[in-house]
Amino acid sequence: MKRVKVFRNVIIIIIAALIVLGALPARSTDTGQPSAWAETGVRRAVSLGLVPASLRTCYTAPATRVEFCAVAVRVYEIASGNSIVLRKAFSDTNDLNVQKMGGLGVVNGKGNYSFAPDDWLTRQEAATIISRMMEHLNVPLIANPPEFADNADIAVWALAAVGQMQAAGIMNGTGDNRFSPQEPYSIEQVIVTLLNVYDLAIDVKFEEIADAPVPLAGFFDLDESSDLKLLAMEVMELVNTERAKAGLAPLIGMELLNAAASVRAAECESLYSHTRPDGRRFDTVMEDLNISSRGRGENLDAGMVSAQAVVQRWIDSQTHKECMFEPVWEKVGAGVHRGTDGTLFWAVLFMA
């Protein structure tokens, strides 16, 4: 599942998949602005929806282990196109992002089933976690020993990962050719580093489909069967039903937006992502049809066989639900596509 949320009057695209943030420590001394070196990367990561709102005002502060997981889950689920379904329980936190990273095998505890969520993340811990994460994203890494002046300070269990991060250009030193393995890793460092991971993962995904035919269906030549059109209509009706329960105004169905949503559903068979198969962002499908708007959002699903199941899955996902219940939306369009193996791909586009 995927979702995108856009706030009133300002198009801020937040692409994520089933993310629930835990309580985060207060930041009283941070300036609220990223450092000059990180500004471009941070802004881009925010535009891609990789940065939770709670972490957008504390960029230079040290990151906690739970904060790292909040960004890592977004990067993994968006880049891979898959929600993390496995969970690992820890004795000292119920944070869903930590449980997901644990279930994936990317993070470990600190003994006695504890995770120490509010401990500062060290640089060598970040390198080790990212190395495991990239393995799950099928991004190849070069096995090179690290070449830092303070190699002797790097824990044995982190040496290989630090070498991989240096060889891939994902993590750099702290100056004077030092890695400073025990120093805390700042939030802006986490964001920029995981943006590098995202870019590498997307590059790998595009390489995988580069030689495959990409069916970019014509907007008005979508020869979808009538049962799929009925499913799309049912999704829109159910969305309005759920919005009414929440006291929100119903959305107006828009035929041109239905066409755009149908294109997005078809594209998801080639690349199940908020990035389109040609590399553009999801909402460019509206621009292609000259649909003007103040805000745009998208929910995706794959594999469900009924409209009720799809909408219920969005209701059960905090981020999908927030997108569907965004008060600013005025219009909606839906599309359903049946893949060559029979899988149903669902797309709903929201617009203000």
JSON list of N, CA and C in Angstrom, two decimals, residues 107-180:
[
{"chain": "A", "resi": 107, "resn": "VAL", "atom": "N", "xyz": [17.41, -3.93, 12.41]},
{"chain": "A", "resi": 107, "resn": "VAL", "atom": "CA", "xyz": [17.89, -3.45, 13.71]},
{"chain": "A", "resi": 107, "resn": "VAL", "atom": "C", "xyz": [17.80, -4.58, 14.73]},
{"chain": "A", "resi": 108, "resn": "ASN", "atom": "N", "xyz": [18.66, -4.51, 15.70]},
{"chain": "A", "resi": 108, "resn": "ASN", "atom": "CA", "xyz": [18.67, -5.48, 16.80]},
{"chain": "A", "resi": 108, "resn": "ASN", "atom": "C", "xyz": [18.50, -4.74, 18.12]},
{"chain": "A", "resi": 109, "resn": "GLY", "atom": "N", "xyz": [18.26, -5.49, 19.16]},
{"chain": "A", "resi": 109, "resn": "GLY", "atom": "CA", "xyz": [18.13, -4.90, 20.48]},
{"chain": "A", "resi": 109, "resn": "GLY", "atom": "C", "xyz": [19.48, -4.77, 21.17]},
{"chain": "A", "resi": 110, "resn": "LYS", "atom": "N", "xyz": [19.42, -4.39, 22.43]},
{"chain": "A", "resi": 110, "resn": "LYS", "atom": "CA", "xyz": [20.64, -4.20, 23.22]},
{"chain": "A", "resi": 110, "resn": "LYS", "atom": "C", "xyz": [20.68, -5.14, 24.42]},
{"chain": "A", "resi": 111, "resn": "GLY", "atom": "N", "xyz": [20.06, -6.29, 24.29]},
{"chain": "A", "resi": 111, "resn": "GLY", "atom": "CA", "xyz": [20.04, -7.26, 25.39]},
{"chain": "A", "resi": 111, "resn": "GLY", "atom": "C", "xyz": [18.75, -7.19, 26.17]},
{"chain": "A", "resi": 112, "resn": "ASN", "atom": "N", "xyz": [18.33, -8.34, 26.71]},
{"chain": "A", "resi": 112, "resn": "ASN", "atom": "CA", "xyz": [17.10, -8.43, 27.49]},
{"chain": "A", "resi": 112, "resn": "ASN", "atom": "C", "xyz": [15.88, -7.94, 26.71]},
{"chain": "A", "resi": 113, "resn": "TYR", "atom": "N", "xyz": [15.91, -8.17, 25.39]},
{"chain": "A", "resi": 113, "resn": "TYR", "atom": "CA", "xyz": [14.79, -7.82, 24.52]},
{"chain": "A", "resi": 113, "resn": "TYR", "atom": "C", "xyz": [14.52, -6.31, 24.48]},
{"chain": "A", "resi": 114, "resn": "SER", "atom": "N", "xyz": [15.48, -5.50, 24.88]},
{"chain": "A", "resi": 114, "resn": "SER", "atom": "CA", "xyz": [15.29, -4.05, 24.86]},
{"chain": "A", "resi": 114, "resn": "SER", "atom": "C", "xyz": [15.89, -3.46, 23.59]},
{"chain": "A", "resi": 115, "resn": "PHE", "atom": "N", "xyz": [15.42, -2.27, 23.22]},
{"chain": "A", "resi": 115, "resn": "PHE", "atom": "CA", "xyz": [15.91, -1.59, 22.02]},
{"chain": "A", "resi": 115, "resn": "PHE", "atom": "C", "xyz": [16.61, -0.28, 22.35]},
{"chain": "A", "resi": 116, "resn": "ALA", "atom": "N", "xyz": [16.32, 0.29, 23.50]},
{"chain": "A", "resi": 116, "resn": "ALA", "atom": "CA", "xyz": [16.86, 1.61, 23.88]},
{"chain": "A", "resi": 116, "resn": "ALA", "atom": "C", "xyz": [16.49, 2.66, 22.84]},
{"chain": "A", "resi": 117, "resn": "PRO", "atom": "N", "xyz": [15.19, 2.87, 22.63]},
{"chain": "A", "resi": 117, "resn": "PRO", "atom": "CA", "xyz": [14.75, 3.74, 21.53]},
{"chain": "A", "resi": 117, "resn": "PRO", "atom": "C", "xyz": [15.21, 5.18, 21.63]},
{"chain": "A", "resi": 118, "resn": "ASP", "atom": "N", "xyz": [15.40, 5.68, 22.85]},
{"chain": "A", "resi": 118, "resn": "ASP", "atom": "CA", "xyz": [15.75, 7.09, 23.01]},
{"chain": "A", "resi": 118, "resn": "ASP", "atom": "C", "xyz": [17.25, 7.33, 23.14]},
{"chain": "A", "resi": 119, "resn": "ASP", "atom": "N", "xyz": [18.06, 6.27, 23.01]},
{"chain": "A", "resi": 119, "resn": "ASP", "atom": "CA", "xyz": [19.51, 6.46, 22.99]},
{"chain": "A", "resi": 119, "resn": "ASP", "atom": "C", "xyz": [19.91, 7.14, 21.68]},
{"chain": "A", "resi": 120, "resn": "TRP", "atom": "N", "xyz": [20.95, 7.97, 21.75]},
{"chain": "A", "resi": 120, "resn": "TRP", "atom": "CA", "xyz": [21.45, 8.56, 20.51]},
{"chain": "A", "resi": 120, "resn": "TRP", "atom": "C", "xyz": [22.03, 7.47, 19.61]},
{"chain": "A", "resi": 121, "resn": "LEU", "atom": "N", "xyz": [21.77, 7.58, 18.33]},
{"chain": "A", "resi": 121, "resn": "LEU", "atom": "CA", "xyz": [22.33, 6.66, 17.35]},
{"chain": "A", "resi": 121, "resn": "LEU", "atom": "C", "xyz": [23.78, 7.04, 17.08]},
{"chain": "A", "resi": 122, "resn": "THR", "atom": "N", "xyz": [24.69, 6.09, 17.18]},
{"chain": "A", "resi": 122, "resn": "THR", "atom": "CA", "xyz": [26.09, 6.39, 16.88]},
{"chain": "A", "resi": 122, "resn": "THR", "atom": "C", "xyz": [26.35, 6.18, 15.39]},
{"chain": "A", "resi": 123, "resn": "ARG", "atom": "N", "xyz": [27.44, 6.75, 14.92]},
{"chain": "A", "resi": 123, "resn": "ARG", "atom": "CA", "xyz": [27.78, 6.66, 13.50]},
{"chain": "A", "resi": 123, "resn": "ARG", "atom": "C", "xyz": [28.05, 5.22, 13.07]},
{"chain": "A", "resi": 124, "resn": "GLN", "atom": "N", "xyz": [28.70, 4.44, 13.93]},
{"chain": "A", "resi": 124, "resn": "GLN", "atom": "CA", "xyz": [28.96, 3.06, 13.54]},
{"chain": "A", "resi": 124, "resn": "GLN", "atom": "C", "xyz": [27.68, 2.22, 13.58]},
{"chain": "A", "resi": 125, "resn": "GLU", "atom": "N", "xyz": [26.75, 2.56, 14.48]},
{"chain": "A", "resi": 125, "resn": "GLU", "atom": "CA", "xyz": [25.46, 1.87, 14.47]},
{"chain": "A", "resi": 125, "resn": "GLU", "atom": "C", "xyz": [24.71, 2.18, 13.18]},
{"chain": "A", "resi": 126, "resn": "ALA", "atom": "N", "xyz": [24.74, 3.46, 12.76]},
{"chain": "A", "resi": 126, "resn": "ALA", "atom": "CA", "xyz": [24.07, 3.85, 11.52]},
{"chain": "A", "resi": 126, "resn": "ALA", "atom": "C", "xyz": [24.63, 3.08, 10.33]},
{"chain": "A", "resi": 127, "resn": "ALA", "atom": "N", "xyz": [25.95, 2.98, 10.25]},
{"chain": "A", "resi": 127, "resn": "ALA", "atom": "CA", "xyz": [26.57, 2.26, 9.13]},
{"chain": "A", "resi": 127, "resn": "ALA", "atom": "C", "xyz": [26.13, 0.81, 9.10]},
{"chain": "A", "resi": 128, "resn": "THR", "atom": "N", "xyz": [26.08, 0.17, 10.24]},
{"chain": "A", "resi": 128, "resn": "THR", "atom": "CA", "xyz": [25.71, -1.25, 10.31]},
{"chain": "A", "resi": 128, "resn": "THR", "atom": "C", "xyz": [24.25, -1.46, 9.92]},
{"chain": "A", "resi": 129, "resn": "ILE", "atom": "N", "xyz": [23.38, -0.61, 10.43]},
{"chain": "A", "resi": 129, "resn": "ILE", "atom": "CA", "xyz": [21.95, -0.73, 10.11]},
{"chain": "A", "resi": 129, "resn": "ILE", "atom": "C", "xyz": [21.71, -0.49, 8.62]},
{"chain": "A", "resi": 130, "resn": "ILE", "atom": "N", "xyz": [22.34, 0.53, 8.08]},
{"chain": "A", "resi": 130, "resn": "ILE", "atom": "CA", "xyz": [22.15, 0.84, 6.66]},
{"chain": "A", "resi": 130, "resn": "ILE", "atom": "C", "xyz": [22.67, -0.29, 5.78]},
{"chain": "A", "resi": 131, "resn": "SER", "atom": "N", "xyz": [23.77, -0.90, 6.16]},
{"chain": "A", "resi": 131, "resn": "SER", "atom": "CA", "xyz": [24.30, -2.03, 5.39]},
{"chain": "A", "resi": 131, "resn": "SER", "atom": "C", "xyz": [23.28, -3.15, 5.31]},
{"chain": "A", "resi": 132, "resn": "ARG", "atom": "N", "xyz": [22.66, -3.47, 6.44]},
{"chain": "A", "resi": 132, "resn": "ARG", "atom": "CA", "xyz": [21.64, -4.54, 6.43]},
{"chain": "A", "resi": 132, "resn": "ARG", "atom": "C", "xyz": [20.42, -4.12, 5.61]},
{"chain": "A", "resi": 133, "resn": "MET", "atom": "N", "xyz": [20.05, -2.86, 5.72]},
{"chain": "A", "resi": 133, "resn": "MET", "atom": "CA", "xyz": [18.90, -2.35, 4.99]},
{"chain": "A", "resi": 133, "resn": "MET", "atom": "C", "xyz": [19.10, -2.45, 3.48]},
{"chain": "A", "resi": 134, "resn": "MET", "atom": "N", "xyz": [20.29, -2.12, 3.02]},
{"chain": "A", "resi": 134, "resn": "MET", "atom": "CA", "xyz": [20.57, -2.17, 1.59]},
{"chain": "A", "resi": 134, "resn": "MET", "atom": "C", "xyz": [20.60, -3.60, 1.07]},
{"chain": "A", "resi": 135, "resn": "GLU", "atom": "N", "xyz": [20.99, -4.52, 1.93]},
{"chain": "A", "resi": 135, "resn": "GLU", "atom": "CA", "xyz": [20.93, -5.93, 1.53]},
{"chain": "A", "resi": 135, "resn": "GLU", "atom": "C", "xyz": [19.49, -6.34, 1.26]},
{"chain": "A", "resi": 136, "resn": "HIS", "atom": "N", "xyz": [18.56, -5.88, 2.10]},
{"chain": "A", "resi": 136, "resn": "HIS", "atom": "CA", "xyz": [17.15, -6.20, 1.89]},
{"chain": "A", "resi": 136, "resn": "HIS", "atom": "C", "xyz": [16.57, -5.47, 0.68]},
{"chain": "A", "resi": 137, "resn": "LEU", "atom": "N", "xyz": [17.18, -4.35, 0.31]},
{"chain": "A", "resi": 137, "resn": "LEU", "atom": "CA", "xyz": [16.74, -3.61, -0.88]},
{"chain": "A", "resi": 137, "resn": "LEU", "atom": "C", "xyz": [17.43, -4.11, -2.15]},
{"chain": "A", "resi": 138, "resn": "ASN", "atom": "N", "xyz": [18.24, -5.17, -2.01]},
{"chain": "A", "resi": 138, "resn": "ASN", "atom": "CA", "xyz": [18.95, -5.78, -3.14]},
{"chain": "A", "resi": 138, "resn": "ASN", "atom": "C", "xyz": [19.91, -4.80, -3.83]},
{"chain": "A", "resi": 139, "resn": "VAL", "atom": "N", "xyz": [20.47, -3.89, -3.03]},
{"chain": "A", "resi": 139, "resn": "VAL", "atom": "CA", "xyz": [21.47, -2.96, -3.56]},
{"chain": "A", "resi": 139, "resn": "VAL", "atom": "C", "xyz": [22.85, -3.53, -3.25]},
{"chain": "A", "resi": 140, "resn": "PRO", "atom": "N", "xyz": [23.64, -3.85, -4.27]},
{"chain": "A", "resi": 140, "resn": "PRO", "atom": "CA", "xyz": [24.97, -4.44, -4.02]},
{"chain": "A", "resi": 140, "resn": "PRO", "atom": "C", "xyz": [25.93, -3.44, -3.41]},
{"chain": "A", "resi": 141, "resn": "LEU", "atom": "N", "xyz": [26.75, -3.91, -2.48]},
{"chain": "A", "resi": 141, "resn": "LEU", "atom": "CA", "xyz": [27.75, -3.07, -1.84]},
{"chain": "A", "resi": 141, "resn": "LEU", "atom": "C", "xyz": [29.13, -3.70, -2.03]},
{"chain": "A", "resi": 142, "resn": "ILE", "atom": "N", "xyz": [30.14, -2.86, -2.11]},
{"chain": "A", "resi": 142, "resn": "ILE", "atom": "CA", "xyz": [31.52, -3.32, -2.30]},
{"chain": "A", "resi": 142, "resn": "ILE", "atom": "C", "xyz": [32.13, -3.62, -0.93]},
{"chain": "A", "resi": 143, "resn": "ALA", "atom": "N", "xyz": [32.74, -4.79, -0.81]},
{"chain": "A", "resi": 143, "resn": "ALA", "atom": "CA", "xyz": [33.37, -5.17, 0.45]},
{"chain": "A", "resi": 143, "resn": "ALA", "atom": "C", "xyz": [34.79, -4.62, 0.47]},
{"chain": "A", "resi": 144, "resn": "ASN", "atom": "N", "xyz": [34.94, -3.41, 1.03]},
{"chain": "A", "resi": 144, "resn": "ASN", "atom": "CA", "xyz": [36.25, -2.77, 1.15]},
{"chain": "A", "resi": 144, "resn": "ASN", "atom": "C", "xyz": [36.51, -2.44, 2.61]},
{"chain": "A", "resi": 145, "resn": "PRO", "atom": "N", "xyz": [37.70, -2.66, 3.10]},
{"chain": "A", "resi": 145, "resn": "PRO", "atom": "CA", "xyz": [38.00, -2.24, 4.47]},
{"chain": "A", "resi": 145, "resn": "PRO", "atom": "C", "xyz": [37.98, -0.71, 4.55]},
{"chain": "A", "resi": 146, "resn": "PRO", "atom": "N", "xyz": [37.52, -0.16, 5.67]},
{"chain": "A", "resi": 146, "resn": "PRO", "atom": "CA", "xyz": [37.50, 1.31, 5.79]},
{"chain": "A", "resi": 146, "resn": "PRO", "atom": "C", "xyz": [38.91, 1.88, 5.78]},
{"chain": "A", "resi": 147, "resn": "GLU", "atom": "N", "xyz": [39.04, 3.13, 5.33]},
{"chain": "A", "resi": 147, "resn": "GLU", "atom": "CA", "xyz": [40.34, 3.78, 5.25]},
{"chain": "A", "resi": 147, "resn": "GLU", "atom": "C", "xyz": [40.30, 5.10, 6.00]},
{"chain": "A", "resi": 148, "resn": "PHE", "atom": "N", "xyz": [40.06, 5.01, 7.30]},
{"chain": "A", "resi": 148, "resn": "PHE", "atom": "CA", "xyz": [40.01, 6.19, 8.15]},
{"chain": "A", "resi": 148, "resn": "PHE", "atom": "C", "xyz": [41.18, 6.16, 9.13]},
{"chain": "A", "resi": 149, "resn": "ALA", "atom": "N", "xyz": [41.59, 7.34, 9.54]},
{"chain": "A", "resi": 149, "resn": "ALA", "atom": "CA", "xyz": [42.71, 7.42, 10.48]},
{"chain": "A", "resi": 149, "resn": "ALA", "atom": "C", "xyz": [42.37, 6.82, 11.83]},
{"chain": "A", "resi": 150, "resn": "ASP", "atom": "N", "xyz": [41.09, 6.76, 12.16]},
{"chain": "A", "resi": 150, "resn": "ASP", "atom": "CA", "xyz": [40.67, 6.21, 13.46]},
{"chain": "A", "resi": 150, "resn": "ASP", "atom": "C", "xyz": [40.01, 4.84, 13.31]},
{"chain": "A", "resi": 151, "resn": "ASN", "atom": "N", "xyz": [40.48, 4.06, 12.33]},
{"chain": "A", "resi": 151, "resn": "ASN", "atom": "CA", "xyz": [39.94, 2.71, 12.15]},
{"chain": "A", "resi": 151, "resn": "ASN", "atom": "C", "xyz": [39.98, 1.90, 13.44]},
{"chain": "A", "resi": 152, "resn": "ALA", "atom": "N", "xyz": [41.03, 2.12, 14.25]},
{"chain": "A", "resi": 152, "resn": "ALA", "atom": "CA", "xyz": [41.18, 1.34, 15.47]},
{"chain": "A", "resi": 152, "resn": "ALA", "atom": "C", "xyz": [40.06, 1.59, 16.47]},
{"chain": "A", "resi": 153, "resn": "ASP", "atom": "N", "xyz": [39.35, 2.71, 16.30]},
{"chain": "A", "resi": 153, "resn": "ASP", "atom": "CA", "xyz": [38.26, 3.04, 17.22]},
{"chain": "A", "resi": 153, "resn": "ASP", "atom": "C", "xyz": [36.93, 2.44, 16.79]},
{"chain": "A", "resi": 154, "resn": "ILE", "atom": "N", "xyz": [36.89, 1.91, 15.58]},
{"chain": "A", "resi": 154, "resn": "ILE", "atom": "CA", "xyz": [35.65, 1.32, 15.07]},
{"chain": "A", "resi": 154, "resn": "ILE", "atom": "C", "xyz": [35.50, -0.09, 15.63]},
{"chain": "A", "resi": 155, "resn": "ALA", "atom": "N", "xyz": [34.32, -0.40, 16.17]},
{"chain": "A", "resi": 155, "resn": "ALA", "atom": "CA", "xyz": [34.08, -1.72, 16.74]},
{"chain": "A", "resi": 155, "resn": "ALA", "atom": "C", "xyz": [34.23, -2.79, 15.66]},
{"chain": "A", "resi": 156, "resn": "VAL", "atom": "N", "xyz": [34.69, -3.95, 16.06]},
{"chain": "A", "resi": 156, "resn": "VAL", "atom": "CA", "xyz": [34.91, -5.05, 15.11]},
{"chain": "A", "resi": 156, "resn": "VAL", "atom": "C", "xyz": [33.63, -5.37, 14.35]},
{"chain": "A", "resi": 157, "resn": "TRP", "atom": "N", "xyz": [32.50, -5.34, 15.06]},
{"chain": "A", "resi": 157, "resn": "TRP", "atom": "CA", "xyz": [31.22, -5.70, 14.42]},
{"chain": "A", "resi": 157, "resn": "TRP", "atom": "C", "xyz": [30.76, -4.67, 13.39]},
{"chain": "A", "resi": 158, "resn": "ALA", "atom": "N", "xyz": [31.39, -3.47, 13.39]},
{"chain": "A", "resi": 158, "resn": "ALA", "atom": "CA", "xyz": [30.97, -2.41, 12.46]},
{"chain": "A", "resi": 158, "resn": "ALA", "atom": "C", "xyz": [31.96, -2.17, 11.34]},
{"chain": "A", "resi": 159, "resn": "LEU", "atom": "N", "xyz": [33.15, -2.78, 11.41]},
{"chain": "A", "resi": 159, "resn": "LEU", "atom": "CA", "xyz": [34.21, -2.49, 10.44]},
{"chain": "A", "resi": 159, "resn": "LEU", "atom": "C", "xyz": [33.78, -2.72, 9.00]},
{"chain": "A", "resi": 160, "resn": "ALA", "atom": "N", "xyz": [33.21, -3.88, 8.73]},
{"chain": "A", "resi": 160, "resn": "ALA", "atom": "CA", "xyz": [32.82, -4.21, 7.35]},
{"chain": "A", "resi": 160, "resn": "ALA", "atom": "C", "xyz": [31.78, -3.23, 6.83]},
{"chain": "A", "resi": 161, "resn": "ALA", "atom": "N", "xyz": [30.80, -2.90, 7.67]},
{"chain": "A", "resi": 161, "resn": "ALA", "atom": "CA", "xyz": [29.74, -1.99, 7.24]},
{"chain": "A", "resi": 161, "resn": "ALA", "atom": "C", "xyz": [30.28, -0.59, 6.98]},
{"chain": "A", "resi": 162, "resn": "VAL", "atom": "N", "xyz": [31.17, -0.11, 7.85]},
{"chain": "A", "resi": 162, "resn": "VAL", "atom": "CA", "xyz": [31.77, 1.21, 7.63]},
{"chain": "A", "resi": 162, "resn": "VAL", "atom": "C", "xyz": [32.55, 1.23, 6.32]},
{"chain": "A", "resi": 163, "resn": "GLY", "atom": "N", "xyz": [33.26, 0.16, 6.03]},
{"chain": "A", "resi": 163, "resn": "GLY", "atom": "CA", "xyz": [33.97, 0.07, 4.76]},
{"chain": "A", "resi": 163, "resn": "GLY", "atom": "C", "xyz": [33.02, 0.12, 3.57]},
{"chain": "A", "resi": 164, "resn": "GLN", "atom": "N", "xyz": [31.90, -0.57, 3.68]},
{"chain": "A", "resi": 164, "resn": "GLN", "atom": "CA", "xyz": [30.90, -0.55, 2.60]},
{"chain": "A", "resi": 164, "resn": "GLN", "atom": "C", "xyz": [30.34, 0.85, 2.40]},
{"chain": "A", "resi": 165, "resn": "MET", "atom": "N", "xyz": [30.03, 1.52, 3.50]},
{"chain": "A", "resi": 165, "resn": "MET", "atom": "CA", "xyz": [29.46, 2.87, 3.40]},
{"chain": "A", "resi": 165, "resn": "MET", "atom": "C", "xyz": [30.45, 3.84, 2.77]},
{"chain": "A", "resi": 166, "resn": "GLN", "atom": "N", "xyz": [31.71, 3.71, 3.13]},
{"chain": "A", "resi": 166, "resn": "GLN", "atom": "CA", "xyz": [32.72, 4.59, 2.54]},
{"chain": "A", "resi": 166, "resn": "GLN", "atom": "C", "xyz": [32.90, 4.30, 1.06]},
{"chain": "A", "resi": 167, "resn": "ALA", "atom": "N", "xyz": [32.97, 3.03, 0.68]},
{"chain": "A", "resi": 167, "resn": "ALA", "atom": "CA", "xyz": [33.17, 2.66, -0.73]},
{"chain": "A", "resi": 167, "resn": "ALA", "atom": "C", "xyz": [32.01, 3.11, -1.60]},
{"chain": "A", "resi": 168, "resn": "ALA", "atom": "N", "xyz": [30.80, 3.05, -1.05]},
{"chain": "A", "resi": 168, "resn": "ALA", "atom": "CA", "xyz": [29.62, 3.43, -1.83]},
{"chain": "A", "resi": 168, "resn": "ALA", "atom": "C", "xyz": [29.36, 4.92, -1.81]},
{"chain": "A", "resi": 169, "resn": "GLY", "atom": "N", "xyz": [30.10, 5.66, -0.97]},
{"chain": "A", "resi": 169, "resn": "GLY", "atom": "CA", "xyz": [29.88, 7.10, -0.88]},
{"chain": "A", "resi": 169, "resn": "GLY", "atom": "C", "xyz": [28.62, 7.45, -0.11]},
{"chain": "A", "resi": 170, "resn": "ILE", "atom": "N", "xyz": [28.13, 6.53, 0.68]},
{"chain": "A", "resi": 170, "resn": "ILE", "atom": "CA", "xyz": [26.90, 6.77, 1.43]},
{"chain": "A", "resi": 170, "resn": "ILE", "atom": "C", "xyz": [27.17, 7.56, 2.70]},
{"chain": "A", "resi": 171, "resn": "MET", "atom": "N", "xyz": [28.26, 7.21, 3.39]},
{"chain": "A", "resi": 171, "resn": "MET", "atom": "CA", "xyz": [28.67, 7.93, 4.58]},
{"chain": "A", "resi": 171, "resn": "MET", "atom": "C", "xyz": [30.12, 8.37, 4.41]},
{"chain": "A", "resi": 172, "resn": "ASN", "atom": "N", "xyz": [30.40, 9.59, 4.82]},
{"chain": "A", "resi": 172, "resn": "ASN", "atom": "CA", "xyz": [31.75, 10.12, 4.75]},
{"chain": "A", "resi": 172, "resn": "ASN", "atom": "C", "xyz": [32.29, 10.32, 6.17]},
{"chain": "A", "resi": 173, "resn": "GLY", "atom": "N", "xyz": [33.51, 10.80, 6.25]},
{"chain": "A", "resi": 173, "resn": "GLY", "atom": "CA", "xyz": [34.12, 11.04, 7.54]},
{"chain": "A", "resi": 173, "resn": "GLY", "atom": "C", "xyz": [33.67, 12.36, 8.15]},
{"chain": "A", "resi": 174, "resn": "THR", "atom": "N", "xyz": [34.27, 12.67, 9.29]},
{"chain": "A", "resi": 174, "resn": "THR", "atom": "CA", "xyz": [33.91, 13.90, 10.02]},
{"chain": "A", "resi": 174, "resn": "THR", "atom": "C", "xyz": [34.99, 14.96, 9.93]},
{"chain": "A", "resi": 175, "resn": "GLY", "atom": "N", "xyz": [35.96, 14.76, 9.08]},
{"chain": "A", "resi": 175, "resn": "GLY", "atom": "CA", "xyz": [37.07, 15.70, 8.96]},
{"chain": "A", "resi": 175, "resn": "GLY", "atom": "C", "xyz": [38.36, 15.05, 9.42]},
{"chain": "A", "resi": 176, "resn": "ASP", "atom": "N", "xyz": [39.47, 15.50, 8.84]},
{"chain": "A", "resi": 176, "resn": "ASP", "atom": "CA", "xyz": [40.80, 14.95, 9.18]},
{"chain": "A", "resi": 176, "resn": "ASP", "atom": "C", "xyz": [40.84, 13.44, 8.96]},
{"chain": "A", "resi": 177, "resn": "ASN", "atom": "N", "xyz": [40.09, 12.97, 7.97]},
{"chain": "A", "resi": 177, "resn": "ASN", "atom": "CA", "xyz": [40.04, 11.55, 7.63]},
{"chain": "A", "resi": 177, "resn": "ASN", "atom": "C", "xyz": [39.66, 10.68, 8.83]},
{"chain": "A", "resi": 178, "resn": "ARG", "atom": "N", "xyz": [38.75, 11.19, 9.64]},
{"chain": "A", "resi": 178, "resn": "ARG", "atom": "CA", "xyz": [38.27, 10.43, 10.78]},
{"chain": "A", "resi": 178, "resn": "ARG", "atom": "C", "xyz": [36.81, 10.04, 10.56]},
{"chain": "A", "resi": 179, "resn": "PHE", "atom": "N", "xyz": [36.45, 8.87, 11.08]},
{"chain": "A", "resi": 179, "resn": "PHE", "atom": "CA", "xyz": [35.06, 8.43, 10.98]},
{"chain": "A", "resi": 179, "resn": "PHE", "atom": "C", "xyz": [34.29, 8.75, 12.26]},
{"chain": "A", "resi": 180, "resn": "SER", "atom": "N", "xyz": [34.96, 8.84, 13.38]},
{"chain": "A", "resi": 180, "resn": "SER", "atom": "CA", "xyz": [34.33, 9.17, 14.68]},
{"chain": "A", "resi": 180, "resn": "SER", "atom": "C", "xyz": [33.17, 8.21, 14.97]}
]
